Amino acid sequence: MIKSMTGFGRFETVTDSYKISVEMKAVNHRYLDLSIKMPKKFNYFEAGIRTLLKDYIQRGKVDVFISYEDYTEGRMCLKYNSGLAAEYMEAYGAMARQFGLPNTVTVTDLARCPEVLTMEQAPENEEEMWKILSHAVRQASDRFVETRTLEGENLKKDLLGKLDYMETLVSEVEERSPQVLAEYRAKLEEKVRELLTGASVDENRIATEVTIFADKICVDEETVRLRSHIASTRKELDLGGSIGRKLDFIAQEMNREANTILSKANDLEISQRAIALKTEVEKVREQIQNIE
């Protein structure tokens, strides 16, 4: 299956302790351009997130937004600095001995001393956090790919319709080309007879002129190559995958053949078909720009 480069995906996981939301959206781009906006506490996981996303996306400008809400009141914990408490007690003892005073320091007094008891952010379990975050990113990516695939199928149907029309135009050019030669020969013979009234017409000379004319307007090679490019495009669309760049190259080749047919055209009907071919090729190229 083929995928469009535009897409959207969102996933949210909520527990009693936290809420993580991952949102993704993408537009066309020649290469893969990932922009990830997330809380600073997740910066450590950025490389892992980028590696994970590359399993789902090959091309496109993708914006990823990750938000995190902690429901555990900041995950604060009480830290006891025993070393500093010992220094306080030693200082109190020294003061008692120096001034001959009783040392009546209690645990409560010691706890009130600066930095003996502090509130700190509880350390995160990185392995557990990555498990939760990566799951959310994968779920959002799955939904993101679903929208891209759905749009890709619509693009495929549209492109196949355009290819069918192009093939019809090519058939009409092929059908018209021999008629142009026949009409040219008839006109040439008529003109020669008018000029050479009563004299015999040199059939060899007529045949030579027709051959030279046929060589100038012959588009057999171009129509054969166009059919080949159309068939290749259909094949790639059926195979699917990341085919946008390859299809863009094939479309350039189709445009080149259509231009050559138009430049060789010495007939109004063929010129009209060639112009229609160029128009349709341009439409195909525009659609291909949306394919991953």
PDB file of N, CA, C and O in Angstrom, residues 8-14 19-24 65 67 132-143:
ATOM      1  N   PHE A   8      -2.305  12.659  10.511  1.00  0.00           N
ATOM      2  CA  PHE A   8      -2.475  13.120  11.891  1.00  0.00           C
ATOM      3  C   PHE A   8      -2.707  11.908  12.780  1.00  0.00           C
ATOM      4  O   PHE A   8      -3.394  10.953  12.394  1.00  0.00           O
ATOM      5  N   GLY A   9      -2.111  11.932  13.964  1.00  0.00           N
ATOM      6  CA  GLY A   9      -2.306  10.851  14.925  1.00  0.00           C
ATOM      7  C   GLY A   9      -2.204  11.378  16.341  1.00  0.00           C
ATOM      8  O   GLY A   9      -1.400  12.277  16.619  1.00  0.00           O
ATOM      9  N   ARG A  10      -3.013  10.818  17.239  1.00  0.00           N
ATOM     10  CA  ARG A  10      -2.982  11.267  18.638  1.00  0.00           C
ATOM     11  C   ARG A  10      -3.279  10.096  19.553  1.00  0.00           C
ATOM     12  O   ARG A  10      -4.105   9.238  19.246  1.00  0.00           O
ATOM     13  N   PHE A  11      -2.563  10.066  20.684  1.00  0.00           N
ATOM     14  CA  PHE A  11      -2.826   9.046  21.696  1.00  0.00           C
ATOM     15  C   PHE A  11      -2.597   9.653  23.074  1.00  0.00           C
ATOM     16  O   PHE A  11      -1.686  10.456  23.278  1.00  0.00           O
ATOM     17  N   GLU A  12      -3.453   9.255  24.010  1.00  0.00           N
ATOM     18  CA  GLU A  12      -3.354   9.766  25.380  1.00  0.00           C
ATOM     19  C   GLU A  12      -3.514   8.607  26.348  1.00  0.00           C
ATOM     20  O   GLU A  12      -4.429   7.796  26.217  1.00  0.00           O
ATOM     21  N   THR A  13      -2.607   8.516  27.297  1.00  0.00           N
ATOM     22  CA  THR A  13      -2.702   7.491  28.332  1.00  0.00           C
ATOM     23  C   THR A  13      -2.783   8.172  29.686  1.00  0.00           C
ATOM     24  O   THR A  13      -1.991   9.075  29.997  1.00  0.00           O
ATOM     25  N   VAL A  14      -3.759   7.750  30.497  1.00  0.00           N
ATOM     26  CA  VAL A  14      -4.009   8.392  31.793  1.00  0.00           C
ATOM     27  C   VAL A  14      -4.078   7.332  32.883  1.00  0.00           C
ATOM     28  O   VAL A  14      -4.733   6.295  32.732  1.00  0.00           O
ATOM     29  N   LYS A  19      -0.483  11.655  33.220  1.00  0.00           N
ATOM     30  CA  LYS A  19      -1.137  11.654  31.913  1.00  0.00           C
ATOM     31  C   LYS A  19      -0.099  12.023  30.869  1.00  0.00           C
ATOM     32  O   LYS A  19       0.587  13.042  30.995  1.00  0.00           O
ATOM     33  N   ILE A  20       0.034  11.194  29.834  1.00  0.00           N
ATOM     34  CA  ILE A  20       0.953  11.460  28.729  1.00  0.00           C
ATOM     35  C   ILE A  20       0.143  11.552  27.445  1.00  0.00           C
ATOM     36  O   ILE A  20      -0.652  10.665  27.131  1.00  0.00           O
ATOM     37  N   SER A  21       0.329  12.645  26.700  1.00  0.00           N
ATOM     38  CA  SER A  21      -0.339  12.838  25.412  1.00  0.00           C
ATOM     39  C   SER A  21       0.711  12.979  24.316  1.00  0.00           C
ATOM     40  O   SER A  21       1.701  13.696  24.491  1.00  0.00           O
ATOM     41  N   VAL A  22       0.494  12.272  23.209  1.00  0.00           N
ATOM     42  CA  VAL A  22       1.383  12.367  22.050  1.00  0.00           C
ATOM     43  C   VAL A  22       0.530  12.717  20.841  1.00  0.00           C
ATOM     44  O   VAL A  22      -0.445  12.039  20.538  1.00  0.00           O
ATOM     45  N   GLU A  23       0.899  13.779  20.156  1.00  0.00           N
ATOM     46  CA  GLU A  23       0.166  14.230  18.970  1.00  0.00           C
ATOM     47  C   GLU A  23       1.149  14.408  17.817  1.00  0.00           C
ATOM     48  O   GLU A  23       2.224  14.970  17.989  1.00  0.00           O
ATOM     49  N   MET A  24       0.775  13.922  16.628  1.00  0.00           N
ATOM     50  CA  MET A  24       1.649  13.990  15.460  1.00  0.00           C
ATOM     51  C   MET A  24       0.874  14.539  14.265  1.00  0.00           C
ATOM     52  O   MET A  24      -0.279  14.174  14.062  1.00  0.00           O
ATOM     53  N   PHE A  65       4.256  16.459  19.235  1.00  0.00           N
ATOM     54  CA  PHE A  65       4.050  17.206  20.473  1.00  0.00           C
ATOM     55  C   PHE A  65       3.767  16.204  21.603  1.00  0.00           C
ATOM     56  O   PHE A  65       2.826  15.413  21.510  1.00  0.00           O
ATOM     57  N   SER A  67       3.157  15.898  25.767  1.00  0.00           N
ATOM     58  CA  SER A  67       2.896  16.603  27.024  1.00  0.00           C
ATOM     59  C   SER A  67       2.815  15.584  28.163  1.00  0.00           C
ATOM     60  O   SER A  67       2.463  14.420  27.947  1.00  0.00           O
ATOM     61  N   ILE A 132       6.609   3.466  29.229  1.00  0.00           N
ATOM     62  CA  ILE A 132       5.326   4.166  29.127  1.00  0.00           C
ATOM     63  C   ILE A 132       5.322   5.132  27.942  1.00  0.00           C
ATOM     64  O   ILE A 132       4.378   5.163  27.143  1.00  0.00           O
ATOM     65  N   LEU A 133       6.413   5.912  27.829  1.00  0.00           N
ATOM     66  CA  LEU A 133       6.491   6.922  26.768  1.00  0.00           C
ATOM     67  C   LEU A 133       6.541   6.279  25.387  1.00  0.00           C
ATOM     68  O   LEU A 133       5.844   6.718  24.459  1.00  0.00           O
ATOM     69  N   SER A 134       7.343   5.245  25.224  1.00  0.00           N
ATOM     70  CA  SER A 134       7.469   4.596  23.912  1.00  0.00           C
ATOM     71  C   SER A 134       6.151   3.960  23.486  1.00  0.00           C
ATOM     72  O   SER A 134       5.801   3.965  22.302  1.00  0.00           O
ATOM     73  N   HIS A 135       5.403   3.429  24.464  1.00  0.00           N
ATOM     74  CA  HIS A 135       4.097   2.856  24.139  1.00  0.00           C
ATOM     75  C   HIS A 135       3.167   3.939  23.595  1.00  0.00           C
ATOM     76  O   HIS A 135       2.451   3.723  22.594  1.00  0.00           O
ATOM     77  N   ALA A 136       3.171   5.095  24.241  1.00  0.00           N
ATOM     78  CA  ALA A 136       2.315   6.194  23.798  1.00  0.00           C
ATOM     79  C   ALA A 136       2.719   6.671  22.398  1.00  0.00           C
ATOM     80  O   ALA A 136       1.856   6.946  21.545  1.00  0.00           O
ATOM     81  N   VAL A 137       4.021   6.766  22.145  1.00  0.00           N
ATOM     82  CA  VAL A 137       4.503   7.211  20.835  1.00  0.00           C
ATOM     83  C   VAL A 137       4.114   6.200  19.753  1.00  0.00           C
ATOM     84  O   VAL A 137       3.688   6.571  18.658  1.00  0.00           O
ATOM     85  N   ARG A 138       4.235   4.919  20.052  1.00  0.00           N
ATOM     86  CA  ARG A 138       3.875   3.886  19.067  1.00  0.00           C
ATOM     87  C   ARG A 138       2.374   3.920  18.758  1.00  0.00           C
ATOM     88  O   ARG A 138       1.964   3.781  17.601  1.00  0.00           O
ATOM     89  N   GLN A 139       1.563   4.095  19.784  1.00  0.00           N
ATOM     90  CA  GLN A 139       0.117   4.144  19.566  1.00  0.00           C
ATOM     91  C   GLN A 139      -0.265   5.347  18.708  1.00  0.00           C
ATOM     92  O   GLN A 139      -1.099   5.243  17.789  1.00  0.00           O
ATOM     93  N   ALA A 140       0.350   6.500  18.983  1.00  0.00           N
ATOM     94  CA  ALA A 140       0.076   7.694  18.174  1.00  0.00           C
ATOM     95  C   ALA A 140       0.566   7.479  16.741  1.00  0.00           C
ATOM     96  O   ALA A 140      -0.093   7.890  15.777  1.00  0.00           O
ATOM     97  N   SER A 141       1.712   6.800  16.592  1.00  0.00           N
ATOM     98  CA  SER A 141       2.263   6.534  15.260  1.00  0.00           C
ATOM     99  C   SER A 141       1.359   5.603  14.468  1.00  0.00           C
ATOM    100  O   SER A 141       1.181   5.773  13.255  1.00  0.00           O
ATOM    101  N   ASP A 142       0.782   4.614  15.125  1.00  0.00           N
ATOM    102  CA  ASP A 142      -0.148   3.701  14.448  1.00  0.00           C
ATOM    103  C   ASP A 142      -1.346   4.465  13.889  1.00  0.00           C
ATOM    104  O   ASP A 142      -1.765   4.248  12.741  1.00  0.00           O
ATOM    105  N   ARG A 143      -1.887   5.369  14.690  1.00  0.00           N
ATOM    106  CA  ARG A 143      -3.028   6.160  14.229  1.00  0.00           C
ATOM    107  C   ARG A 143      -2.609   7.129  13.124  1.00  0.00           C
ATOM    108  O   ARG A 143      -3.370   7.376  12.169  1.00  0.00           O
TER     109      ARG A 143
END
